[in-house]
Short mmCIF file of C-alpha atoms and ligand atoms in Angstrom, two decimals:
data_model
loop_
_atom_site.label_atom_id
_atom_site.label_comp_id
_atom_site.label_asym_id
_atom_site.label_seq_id
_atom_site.Cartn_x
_atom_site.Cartn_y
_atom_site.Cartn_z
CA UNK A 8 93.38 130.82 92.02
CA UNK A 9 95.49 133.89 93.60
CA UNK A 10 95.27 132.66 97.34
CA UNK A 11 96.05 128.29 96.47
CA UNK A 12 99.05 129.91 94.39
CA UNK A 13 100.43 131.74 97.11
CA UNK A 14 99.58 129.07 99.97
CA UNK A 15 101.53 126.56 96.95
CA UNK A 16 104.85 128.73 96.78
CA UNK A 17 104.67 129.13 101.02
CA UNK A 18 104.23 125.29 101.51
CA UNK A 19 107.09 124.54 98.71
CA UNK A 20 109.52 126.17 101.66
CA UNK A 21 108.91 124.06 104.36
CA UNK A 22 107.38 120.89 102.79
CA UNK A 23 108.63 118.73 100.22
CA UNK A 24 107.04 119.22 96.67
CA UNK A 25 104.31 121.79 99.34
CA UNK A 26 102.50 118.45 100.31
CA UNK A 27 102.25 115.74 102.66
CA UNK A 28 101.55 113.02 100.12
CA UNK A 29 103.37 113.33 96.43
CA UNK A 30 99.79 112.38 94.43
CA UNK A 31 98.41 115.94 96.25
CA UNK A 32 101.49 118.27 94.50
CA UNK A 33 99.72 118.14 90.92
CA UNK A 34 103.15 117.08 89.77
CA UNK A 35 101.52 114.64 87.50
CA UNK A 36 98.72 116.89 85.57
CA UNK A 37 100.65 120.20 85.94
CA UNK A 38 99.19 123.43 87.67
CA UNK A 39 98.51 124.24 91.39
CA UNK A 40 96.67 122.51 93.63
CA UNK A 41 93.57 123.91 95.16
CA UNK A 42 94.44 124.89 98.43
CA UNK A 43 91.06 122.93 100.40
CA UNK A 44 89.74 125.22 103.07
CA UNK A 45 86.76 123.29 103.74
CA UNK A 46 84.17 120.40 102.81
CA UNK A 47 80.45 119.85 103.12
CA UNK A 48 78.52 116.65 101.46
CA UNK A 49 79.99 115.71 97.95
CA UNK A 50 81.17 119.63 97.48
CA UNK A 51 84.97 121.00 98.54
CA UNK A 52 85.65 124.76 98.78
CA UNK A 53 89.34 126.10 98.05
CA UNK A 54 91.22 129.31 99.05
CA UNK A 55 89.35 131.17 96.70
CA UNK A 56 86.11 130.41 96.70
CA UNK A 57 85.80 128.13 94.04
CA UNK A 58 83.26 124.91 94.83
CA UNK A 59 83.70 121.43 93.51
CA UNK A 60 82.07 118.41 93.71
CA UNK A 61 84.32 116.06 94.47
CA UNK A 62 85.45 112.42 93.33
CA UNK A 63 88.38 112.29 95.31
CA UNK A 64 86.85 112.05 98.85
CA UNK A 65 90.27 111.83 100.68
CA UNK A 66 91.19 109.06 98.65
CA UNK A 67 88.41 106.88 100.18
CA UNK A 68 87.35 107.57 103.62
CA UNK A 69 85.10 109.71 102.85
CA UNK A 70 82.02 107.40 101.96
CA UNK A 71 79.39 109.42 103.62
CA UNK A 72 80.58 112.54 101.94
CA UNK A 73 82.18 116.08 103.81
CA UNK A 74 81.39 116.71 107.44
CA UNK A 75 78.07 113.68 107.51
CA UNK A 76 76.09 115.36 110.94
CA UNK A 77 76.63 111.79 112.39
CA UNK A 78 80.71 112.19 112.23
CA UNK A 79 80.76 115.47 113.18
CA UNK A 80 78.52 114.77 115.84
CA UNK A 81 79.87 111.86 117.53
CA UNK A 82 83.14 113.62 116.89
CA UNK A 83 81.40 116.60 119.08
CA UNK A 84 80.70 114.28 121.50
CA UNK A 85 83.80 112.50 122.88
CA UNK A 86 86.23 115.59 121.66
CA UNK A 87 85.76 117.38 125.40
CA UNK A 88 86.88 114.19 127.15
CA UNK A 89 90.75 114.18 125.53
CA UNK A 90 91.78 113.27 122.39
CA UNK A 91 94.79 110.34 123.46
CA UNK A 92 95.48 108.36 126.52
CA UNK A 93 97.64 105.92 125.75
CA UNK A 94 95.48 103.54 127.26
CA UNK A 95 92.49 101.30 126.53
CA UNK A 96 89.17 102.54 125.61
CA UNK A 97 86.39 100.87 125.22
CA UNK A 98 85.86 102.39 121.50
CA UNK A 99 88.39 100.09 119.73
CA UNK A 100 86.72 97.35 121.24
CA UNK A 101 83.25 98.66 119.61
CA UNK A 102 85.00 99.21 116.26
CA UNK A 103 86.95 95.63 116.16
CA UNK A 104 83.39 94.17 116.90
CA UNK A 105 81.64 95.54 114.09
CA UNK A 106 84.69 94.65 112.10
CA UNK A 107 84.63 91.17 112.93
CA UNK A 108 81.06 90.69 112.71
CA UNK A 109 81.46 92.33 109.10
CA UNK A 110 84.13 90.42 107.65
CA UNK A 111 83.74 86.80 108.71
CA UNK A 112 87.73 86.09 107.87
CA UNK A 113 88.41 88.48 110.60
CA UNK A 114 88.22 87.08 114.64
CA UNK A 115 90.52 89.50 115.80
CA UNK A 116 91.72 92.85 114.83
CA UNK A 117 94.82 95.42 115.92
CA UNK A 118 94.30 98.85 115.36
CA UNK A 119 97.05 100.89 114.05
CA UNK A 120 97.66 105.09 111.84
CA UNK A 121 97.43 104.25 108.47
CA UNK A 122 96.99 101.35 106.19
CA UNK A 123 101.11 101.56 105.84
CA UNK A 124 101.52 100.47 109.15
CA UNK A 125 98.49 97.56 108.42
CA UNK A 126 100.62 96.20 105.44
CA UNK A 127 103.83 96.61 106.77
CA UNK A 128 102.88 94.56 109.90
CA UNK A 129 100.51 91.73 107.86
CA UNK A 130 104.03 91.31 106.42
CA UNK A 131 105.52 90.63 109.29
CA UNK A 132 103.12 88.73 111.36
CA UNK A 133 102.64 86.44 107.64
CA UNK A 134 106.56 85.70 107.89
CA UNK A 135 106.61 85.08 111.27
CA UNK A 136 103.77 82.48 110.66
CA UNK A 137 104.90 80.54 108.31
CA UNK A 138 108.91 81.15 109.06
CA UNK A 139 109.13 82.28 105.56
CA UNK A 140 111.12 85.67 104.09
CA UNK A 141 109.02 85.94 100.65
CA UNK A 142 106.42 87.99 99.36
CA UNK A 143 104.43 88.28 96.29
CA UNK A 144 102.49 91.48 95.43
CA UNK A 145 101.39 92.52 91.40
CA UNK A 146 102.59 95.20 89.69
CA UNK A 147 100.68 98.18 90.06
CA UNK A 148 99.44 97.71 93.16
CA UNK A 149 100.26 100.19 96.22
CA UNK A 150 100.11 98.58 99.47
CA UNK A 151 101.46 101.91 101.38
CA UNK A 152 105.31 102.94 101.51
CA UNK A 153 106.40 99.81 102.94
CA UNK A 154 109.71 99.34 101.85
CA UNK A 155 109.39 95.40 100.81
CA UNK A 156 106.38 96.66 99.00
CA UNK A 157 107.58 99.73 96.93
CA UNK A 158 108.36 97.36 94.14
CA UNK A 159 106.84 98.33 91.02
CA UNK A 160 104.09 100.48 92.87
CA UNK A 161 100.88 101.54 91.55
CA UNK A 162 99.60 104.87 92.97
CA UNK A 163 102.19 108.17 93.56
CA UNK A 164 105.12 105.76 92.55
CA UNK A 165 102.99 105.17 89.47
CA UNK A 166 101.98 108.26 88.73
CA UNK A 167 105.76 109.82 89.33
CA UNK A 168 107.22 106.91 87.01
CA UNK A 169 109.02 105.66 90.09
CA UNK A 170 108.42 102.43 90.02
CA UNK A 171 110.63 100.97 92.73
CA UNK A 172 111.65 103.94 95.33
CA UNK A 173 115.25 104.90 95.89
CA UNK A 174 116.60 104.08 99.33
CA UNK A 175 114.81 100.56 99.55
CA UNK A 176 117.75 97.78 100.00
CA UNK A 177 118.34 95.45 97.40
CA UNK A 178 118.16 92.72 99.95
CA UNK A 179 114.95 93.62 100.82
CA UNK A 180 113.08 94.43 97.03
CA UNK A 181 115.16 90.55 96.05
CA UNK A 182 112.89 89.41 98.70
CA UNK A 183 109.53 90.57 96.89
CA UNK A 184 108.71 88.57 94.13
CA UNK A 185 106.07 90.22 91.26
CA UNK A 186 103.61 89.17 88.47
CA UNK A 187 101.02 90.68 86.76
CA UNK A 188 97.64 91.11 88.18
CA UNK A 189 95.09 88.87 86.79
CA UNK A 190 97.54 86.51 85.45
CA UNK A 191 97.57 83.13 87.80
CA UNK A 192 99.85 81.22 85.62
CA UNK A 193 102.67 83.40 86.55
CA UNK A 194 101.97 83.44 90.36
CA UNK A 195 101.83 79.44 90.20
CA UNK A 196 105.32 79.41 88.13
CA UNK A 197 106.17 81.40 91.21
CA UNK A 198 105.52 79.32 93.84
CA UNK A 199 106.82 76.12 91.56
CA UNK A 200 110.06 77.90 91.10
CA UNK A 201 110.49 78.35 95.49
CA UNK A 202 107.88 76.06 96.55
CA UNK A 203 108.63 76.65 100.39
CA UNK A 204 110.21 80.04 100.80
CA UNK A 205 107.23 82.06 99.46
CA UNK A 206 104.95 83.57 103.40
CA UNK A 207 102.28 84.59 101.19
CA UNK A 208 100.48 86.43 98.68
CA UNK A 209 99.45 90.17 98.92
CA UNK A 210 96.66 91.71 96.52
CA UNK A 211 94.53 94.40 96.11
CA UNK A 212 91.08 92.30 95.86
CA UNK A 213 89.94 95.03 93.48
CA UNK A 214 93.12 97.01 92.35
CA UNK A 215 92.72 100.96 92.52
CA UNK A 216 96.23 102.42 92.31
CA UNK A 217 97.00 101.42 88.38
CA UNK A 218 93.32 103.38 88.34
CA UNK A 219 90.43 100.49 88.89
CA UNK A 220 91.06 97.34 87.84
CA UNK A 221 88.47 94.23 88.90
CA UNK A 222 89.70 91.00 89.29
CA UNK A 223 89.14 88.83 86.62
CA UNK A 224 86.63 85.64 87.39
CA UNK A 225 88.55 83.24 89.45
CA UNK A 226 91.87 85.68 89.68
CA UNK A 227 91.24 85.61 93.26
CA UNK A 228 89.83 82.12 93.91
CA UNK A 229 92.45 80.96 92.12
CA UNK A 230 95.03 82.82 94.48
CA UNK A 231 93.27 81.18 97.38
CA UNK A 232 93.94 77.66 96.12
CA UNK A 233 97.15 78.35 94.97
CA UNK A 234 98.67 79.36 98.59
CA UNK A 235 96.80 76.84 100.09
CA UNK A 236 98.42 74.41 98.14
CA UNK A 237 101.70 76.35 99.10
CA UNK A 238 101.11 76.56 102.76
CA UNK A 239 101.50 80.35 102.44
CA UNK A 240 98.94 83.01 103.16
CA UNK A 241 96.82 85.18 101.55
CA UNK A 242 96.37 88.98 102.60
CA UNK A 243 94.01 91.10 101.00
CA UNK A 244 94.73 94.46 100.82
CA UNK A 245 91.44 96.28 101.76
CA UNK A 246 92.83 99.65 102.58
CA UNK A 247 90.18 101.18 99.52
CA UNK A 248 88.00 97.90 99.01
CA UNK A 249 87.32 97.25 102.97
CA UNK A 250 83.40 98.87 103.45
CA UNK A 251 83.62 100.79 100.01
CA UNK A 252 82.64 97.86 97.44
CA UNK A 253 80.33 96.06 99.92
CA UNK A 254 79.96 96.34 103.49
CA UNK A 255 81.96 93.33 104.19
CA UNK A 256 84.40 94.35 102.05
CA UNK A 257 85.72 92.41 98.42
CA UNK A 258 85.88 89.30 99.93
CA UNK A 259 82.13 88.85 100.31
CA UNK A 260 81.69 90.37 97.47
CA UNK A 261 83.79 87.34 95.55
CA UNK A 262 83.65 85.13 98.61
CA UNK A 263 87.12 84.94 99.28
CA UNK A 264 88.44 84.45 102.32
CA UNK A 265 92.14 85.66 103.32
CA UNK A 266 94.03 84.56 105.83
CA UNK A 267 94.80 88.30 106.68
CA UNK A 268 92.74 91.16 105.36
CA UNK A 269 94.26 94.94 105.74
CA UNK A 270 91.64 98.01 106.44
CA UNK A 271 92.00 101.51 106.50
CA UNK A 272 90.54 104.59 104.77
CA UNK A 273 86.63 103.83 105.72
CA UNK A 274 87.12 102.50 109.03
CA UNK A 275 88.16 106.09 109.85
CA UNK A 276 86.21 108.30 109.16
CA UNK A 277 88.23 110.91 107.93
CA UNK A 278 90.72 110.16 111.06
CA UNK A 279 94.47 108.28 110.74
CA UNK A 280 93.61 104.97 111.02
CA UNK A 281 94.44 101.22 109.60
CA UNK A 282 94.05 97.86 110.69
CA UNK A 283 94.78 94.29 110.19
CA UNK A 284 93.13 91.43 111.16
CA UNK A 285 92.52 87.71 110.97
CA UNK A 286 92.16 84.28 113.03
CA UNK A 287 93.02 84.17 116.40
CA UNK A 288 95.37 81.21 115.44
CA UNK A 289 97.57 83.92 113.29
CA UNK A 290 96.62 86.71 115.44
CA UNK A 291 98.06 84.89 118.44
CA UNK A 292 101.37 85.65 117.13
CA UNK A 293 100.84 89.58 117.54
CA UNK A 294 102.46 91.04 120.87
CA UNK A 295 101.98 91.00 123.91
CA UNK A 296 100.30 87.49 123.13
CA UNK A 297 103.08 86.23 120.73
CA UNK A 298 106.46 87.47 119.70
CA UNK A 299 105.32 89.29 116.73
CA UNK A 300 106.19 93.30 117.88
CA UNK A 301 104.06 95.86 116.74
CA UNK A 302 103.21 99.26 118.37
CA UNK A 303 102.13 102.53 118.18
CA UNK A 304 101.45 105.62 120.12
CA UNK A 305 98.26 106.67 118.46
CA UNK A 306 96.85 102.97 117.34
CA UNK A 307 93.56 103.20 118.15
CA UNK A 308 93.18 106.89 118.88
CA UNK A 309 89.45 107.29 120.28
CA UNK A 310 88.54 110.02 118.32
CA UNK A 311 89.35 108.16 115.13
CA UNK A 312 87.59 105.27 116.51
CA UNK A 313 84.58 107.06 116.97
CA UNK A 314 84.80 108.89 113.31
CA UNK A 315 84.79 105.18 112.42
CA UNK A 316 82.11 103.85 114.70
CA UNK A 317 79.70 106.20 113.59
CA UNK A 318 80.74 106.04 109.73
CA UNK A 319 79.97 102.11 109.55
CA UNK A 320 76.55 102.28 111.85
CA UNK A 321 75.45 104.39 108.85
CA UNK A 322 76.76 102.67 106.42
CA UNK A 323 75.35 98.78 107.79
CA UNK A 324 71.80 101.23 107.14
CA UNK A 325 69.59 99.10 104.66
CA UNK A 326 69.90 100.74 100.76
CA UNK A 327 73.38 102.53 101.09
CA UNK A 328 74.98 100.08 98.86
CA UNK A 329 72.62 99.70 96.35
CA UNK A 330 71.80 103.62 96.21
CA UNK A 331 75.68 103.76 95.47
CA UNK A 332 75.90 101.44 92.89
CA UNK A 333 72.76 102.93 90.90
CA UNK A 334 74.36 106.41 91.14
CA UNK A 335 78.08 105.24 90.09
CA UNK A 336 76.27 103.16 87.51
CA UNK A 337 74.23 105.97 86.08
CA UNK A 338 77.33 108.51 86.42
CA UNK A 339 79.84 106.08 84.23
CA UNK A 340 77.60 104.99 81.70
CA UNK A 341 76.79 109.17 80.95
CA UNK A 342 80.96 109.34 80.62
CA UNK A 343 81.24 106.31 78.94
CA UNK A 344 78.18 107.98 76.25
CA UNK A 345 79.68 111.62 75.93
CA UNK A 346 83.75 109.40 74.98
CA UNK A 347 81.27 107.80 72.74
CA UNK A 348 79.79 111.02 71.16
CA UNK A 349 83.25 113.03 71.59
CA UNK A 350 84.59 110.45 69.57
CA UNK A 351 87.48 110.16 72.35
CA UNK A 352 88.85 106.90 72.81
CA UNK A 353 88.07 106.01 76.76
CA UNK A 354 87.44 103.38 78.56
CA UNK A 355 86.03 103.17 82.54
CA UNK A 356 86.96 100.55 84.70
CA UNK A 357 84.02 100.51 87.54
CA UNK A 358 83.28 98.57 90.53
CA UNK A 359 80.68 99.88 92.48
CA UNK A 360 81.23 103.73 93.62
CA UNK A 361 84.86 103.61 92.39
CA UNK A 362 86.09 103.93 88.88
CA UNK A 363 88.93 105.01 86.74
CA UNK A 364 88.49 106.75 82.77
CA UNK A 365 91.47 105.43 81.27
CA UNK A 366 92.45 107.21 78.08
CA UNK A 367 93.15 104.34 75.86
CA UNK A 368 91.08 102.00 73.72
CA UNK A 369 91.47 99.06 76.36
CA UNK A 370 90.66 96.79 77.79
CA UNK A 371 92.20 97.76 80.72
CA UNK A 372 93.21 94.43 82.60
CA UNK A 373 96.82 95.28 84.44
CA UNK A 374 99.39 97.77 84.84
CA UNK A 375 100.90 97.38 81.74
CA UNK A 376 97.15 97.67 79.89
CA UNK A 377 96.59 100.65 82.12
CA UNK A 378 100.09 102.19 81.21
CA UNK A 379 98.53 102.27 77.61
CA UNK A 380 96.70 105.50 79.07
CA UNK A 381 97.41 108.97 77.88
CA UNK A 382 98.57 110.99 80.91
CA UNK A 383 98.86 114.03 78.73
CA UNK A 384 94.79 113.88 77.93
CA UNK A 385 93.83 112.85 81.31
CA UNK A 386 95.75 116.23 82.74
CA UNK A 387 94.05 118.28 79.78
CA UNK A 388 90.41 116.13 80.86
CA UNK A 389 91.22 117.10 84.92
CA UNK A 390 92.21 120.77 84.48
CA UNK A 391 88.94 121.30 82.27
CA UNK A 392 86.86 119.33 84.90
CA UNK A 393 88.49 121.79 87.51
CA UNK A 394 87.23 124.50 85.70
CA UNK A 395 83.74 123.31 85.30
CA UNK A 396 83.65 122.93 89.04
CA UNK A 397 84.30 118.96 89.52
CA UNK A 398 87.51 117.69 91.07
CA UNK A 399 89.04 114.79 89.87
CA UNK A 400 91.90 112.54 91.25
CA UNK A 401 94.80 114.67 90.11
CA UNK A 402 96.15 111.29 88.13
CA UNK A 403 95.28 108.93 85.81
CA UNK A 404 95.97 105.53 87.75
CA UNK A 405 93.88 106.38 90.99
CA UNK A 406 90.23 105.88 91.85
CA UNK A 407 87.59 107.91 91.31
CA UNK A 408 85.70 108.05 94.48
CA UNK A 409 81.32 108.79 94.73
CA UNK A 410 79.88 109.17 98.03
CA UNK A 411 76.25 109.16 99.48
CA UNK A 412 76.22 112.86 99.68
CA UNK A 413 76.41 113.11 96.15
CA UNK A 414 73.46 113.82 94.47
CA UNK A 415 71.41 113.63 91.36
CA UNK A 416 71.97 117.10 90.28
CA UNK A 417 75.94 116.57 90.90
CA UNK A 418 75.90 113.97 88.66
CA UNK A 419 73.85 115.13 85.97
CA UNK A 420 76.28 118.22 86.46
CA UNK A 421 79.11 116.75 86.12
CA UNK A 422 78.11 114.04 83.25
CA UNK A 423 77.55 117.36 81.33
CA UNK A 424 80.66 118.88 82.58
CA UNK A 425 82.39 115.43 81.42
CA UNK A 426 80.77 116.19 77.85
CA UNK A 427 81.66 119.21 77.45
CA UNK A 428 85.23 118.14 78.41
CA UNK A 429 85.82 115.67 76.33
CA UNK A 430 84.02 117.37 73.35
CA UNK A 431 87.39 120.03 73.88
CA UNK A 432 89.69 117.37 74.16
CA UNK A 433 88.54 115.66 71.03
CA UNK A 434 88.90 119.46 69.39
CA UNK A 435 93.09 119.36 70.77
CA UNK A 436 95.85 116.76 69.60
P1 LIG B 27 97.97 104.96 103.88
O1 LIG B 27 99.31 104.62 104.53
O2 LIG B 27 98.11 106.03 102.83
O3 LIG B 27 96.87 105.24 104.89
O4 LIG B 27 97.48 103.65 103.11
C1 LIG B 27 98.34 103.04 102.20
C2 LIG B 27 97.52 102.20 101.23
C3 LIG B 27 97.50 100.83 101.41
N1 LIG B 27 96.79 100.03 100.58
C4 LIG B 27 96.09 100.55 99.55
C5 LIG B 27 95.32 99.64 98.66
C6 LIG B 27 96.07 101.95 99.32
O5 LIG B 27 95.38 102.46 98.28
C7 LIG B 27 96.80 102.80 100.18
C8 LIG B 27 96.86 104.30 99.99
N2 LIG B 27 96.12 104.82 98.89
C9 LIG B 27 96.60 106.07 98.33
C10 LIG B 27 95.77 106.45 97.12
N3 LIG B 27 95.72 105.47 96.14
C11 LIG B 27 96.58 107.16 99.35
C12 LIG B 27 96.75 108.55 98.78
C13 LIG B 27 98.15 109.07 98.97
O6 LIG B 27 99.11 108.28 98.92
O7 LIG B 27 98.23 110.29 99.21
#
């Protein structure tokens, strides 16, 4: 890895930690990055040469695998007319269609560069609505770098063992109230303790930054009844979960319905994007309609709109859903059968085509049962993976990510590069 090594020490000069993103720097499993020069279907090439098939997919967007002809295409298509105007185009009214007809808790949608700026706005647009200050989010869930939400983080501040991020006023994190995920009982002791101050609830439907955790049955029904009862709202964080467990998202899957849902990731493409959306009673309150502000220069940029419009035409196609379930199915229970035979203690959280081998006995059922995990195997697990040509997320408490390019011979390879892995492991302290 001669070329990644070099492009690592040139990138440490000018960019913080040589990244863009602190999960990409390796800081948690050790080594260098591969330097990605290029990716086709479910395979990634680095500096050097080397091919993996990868399970990180840019942390989610990338459904349809590397480069699908119908992104690239459309992409093709449109990229000669200008890239950013500044103005309407009719492609964000396309995408917030198919959006809304997708997720029936959604009547209108505002388009904005990442699914920070979603979360961060849902939070304000929630306490404008109901003229309250609080917020509750779990522990272990990442809802983006918004300050009110780097409170006992999942994800990078997770992975660094920085919890709650320096620089965030005191004011601000008193204002964000946490329990555990799964547990009701302490979000209703939450509410009963400020029964009028609390704007709503935040949660990832299916959590994927302490690594993949489902929601227990009711965990989110339960939330649904419980702000109701409070008069505050419920977003659902949908940033990984929105077109990646079901095309309408978790909350058709568990037939749930926030009050505001956030999207990004998917609805992409590949491209910056993010989104929140919800009734036109709440989304009324978003300017210029209502005095709710909330801009951005690039919020709706047409060629991410288009990455996106052609990603979810392809994936509404009859049989992508299932043929990812069978495949993520098939690939866990091989892993889950070689921990078995290695005699390694594992155990892998899965919904749908996004999982998470925690290294721990388990259950795995919150942060604190996902803490439990031994970072120190899962960076032995990854760097013997990297060798055997798969690429794993480069920490233990983030998703695992299978697309629809990936194919029966990439599992099958990397089931038996997961064997042989954990056979080594089991062979180390
Ligand atoms: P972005 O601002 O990174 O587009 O989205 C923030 C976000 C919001 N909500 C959820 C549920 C998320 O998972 C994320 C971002 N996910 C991480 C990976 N777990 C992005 C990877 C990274 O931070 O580099």
């Amino acid at each position: 890895m001669d070329r990644s090594q070099r492009l690592f020490q040139q990138a440490q000069e000018f960019l913080p930690g040589g990244v863009d993103s602190p999960v990409r720097s390796f800081t948690a499993v050790g080594g260098t990055p591969p330097f990605i020069r290029r990716g086709r279907f479910s395979k990634v090439w680095d500096e050097d040469g080397n091919i993996y098939t990868d399970y990180v997919g840019s942390w989610g967007p990338l459904i349809l695998g590397h480069a699908h002809p119908h992104v690239v295409q459309a992409l093709m298509s449109v990229l000669q007319r200008g890239t950013s105007f500044g103005a309407p185009t009719e492609t964000e009214t396309i995408l917030a269609q198919i959006i809304t007809e997708a997720l029936p808790s959604v009547e209108m949608v505002r388009f904005v560069s990442s699914g920070t700026e979603a979360t961060m706005s849902a939070l304000r647009l929630a306490r404008a609505f109901t003229g309250r200050e609080k917020v509750i989010k779990f522990e272990g869930c990442y809802h983006g770098h918004v300050d009110a939400l780097l409170v006992k983080a999942g994800s990078g501040a997770a992975t660094l063992g920085v919890p709650t991020s320096a620089g965030v006023p005191a004011a601000l994190a008193q204002a964000t109230l946490v329990a555990a995920y799964n547990d009701l009982e302490a979000v209703q002791r939450l509410f009963e303790a400020q029964p009028a101050e609390i704007a709503a609830v935040i949660v990832e439907p299916v959590a994927a930054n302490m690594g993949v955790v489902p929601p227990e049955p009711g965990f989110l029904a339960g939330l649904r009844q419980i702000t109701r009862e409070f008069d505050a709202l419920l977003i659902f964080d949908e940033v990984v979960t929105g077109f990646r467990v079901a095309y309408g998202g978790a909350q058709t899957l568990f037939h749930v319905e926030p009050d505001i849902t956030c999207l990004g990731k998917i609805i992409g493409g590949g491209l910056p994007v993010g989104a929140y959306g919800g009734s036109r009673e709440i989304m009324g309150l978003v300017a210029p309609l209502g005095p709710v502000y909330q801009a951005g220069t690039l919020s709706g940029n047409p060629l991410a709109m288009t990455a996106g419009i052609s990603t979810l035409r392809f994936l509404k196609e009859p049989g992508v859903y299932p043929r990812l379930e069978e495949r993520a199915a098939w690939l866990v229970a091989g892993v889950r059968e070689a921990a078995v035979e290695a005699g390694v203690p594992l155990t892998v959280n899965r919904l749908g085509s996004m999982f998470t081998p925690f290294f721990t006995p388990g259950p795995v059922f919150n942060y604190a049962t996902a803490q439990a995990a031994s970072t120190h195997r899962y960076a032995a697990f990854l760097h013997r993976l990297l060798e055997a040509g798969v690429y794993p997320p480069p920490s233990q408490f983030e998703a695992w990510f299978l697309s629809g390019a990936h194919t029966e011979t990439d599992i099958e390879a990397t089931q038996a590069a997961v064997a042989s892995a954990l056979a080594g492991l089991a062979q180390t302290a």
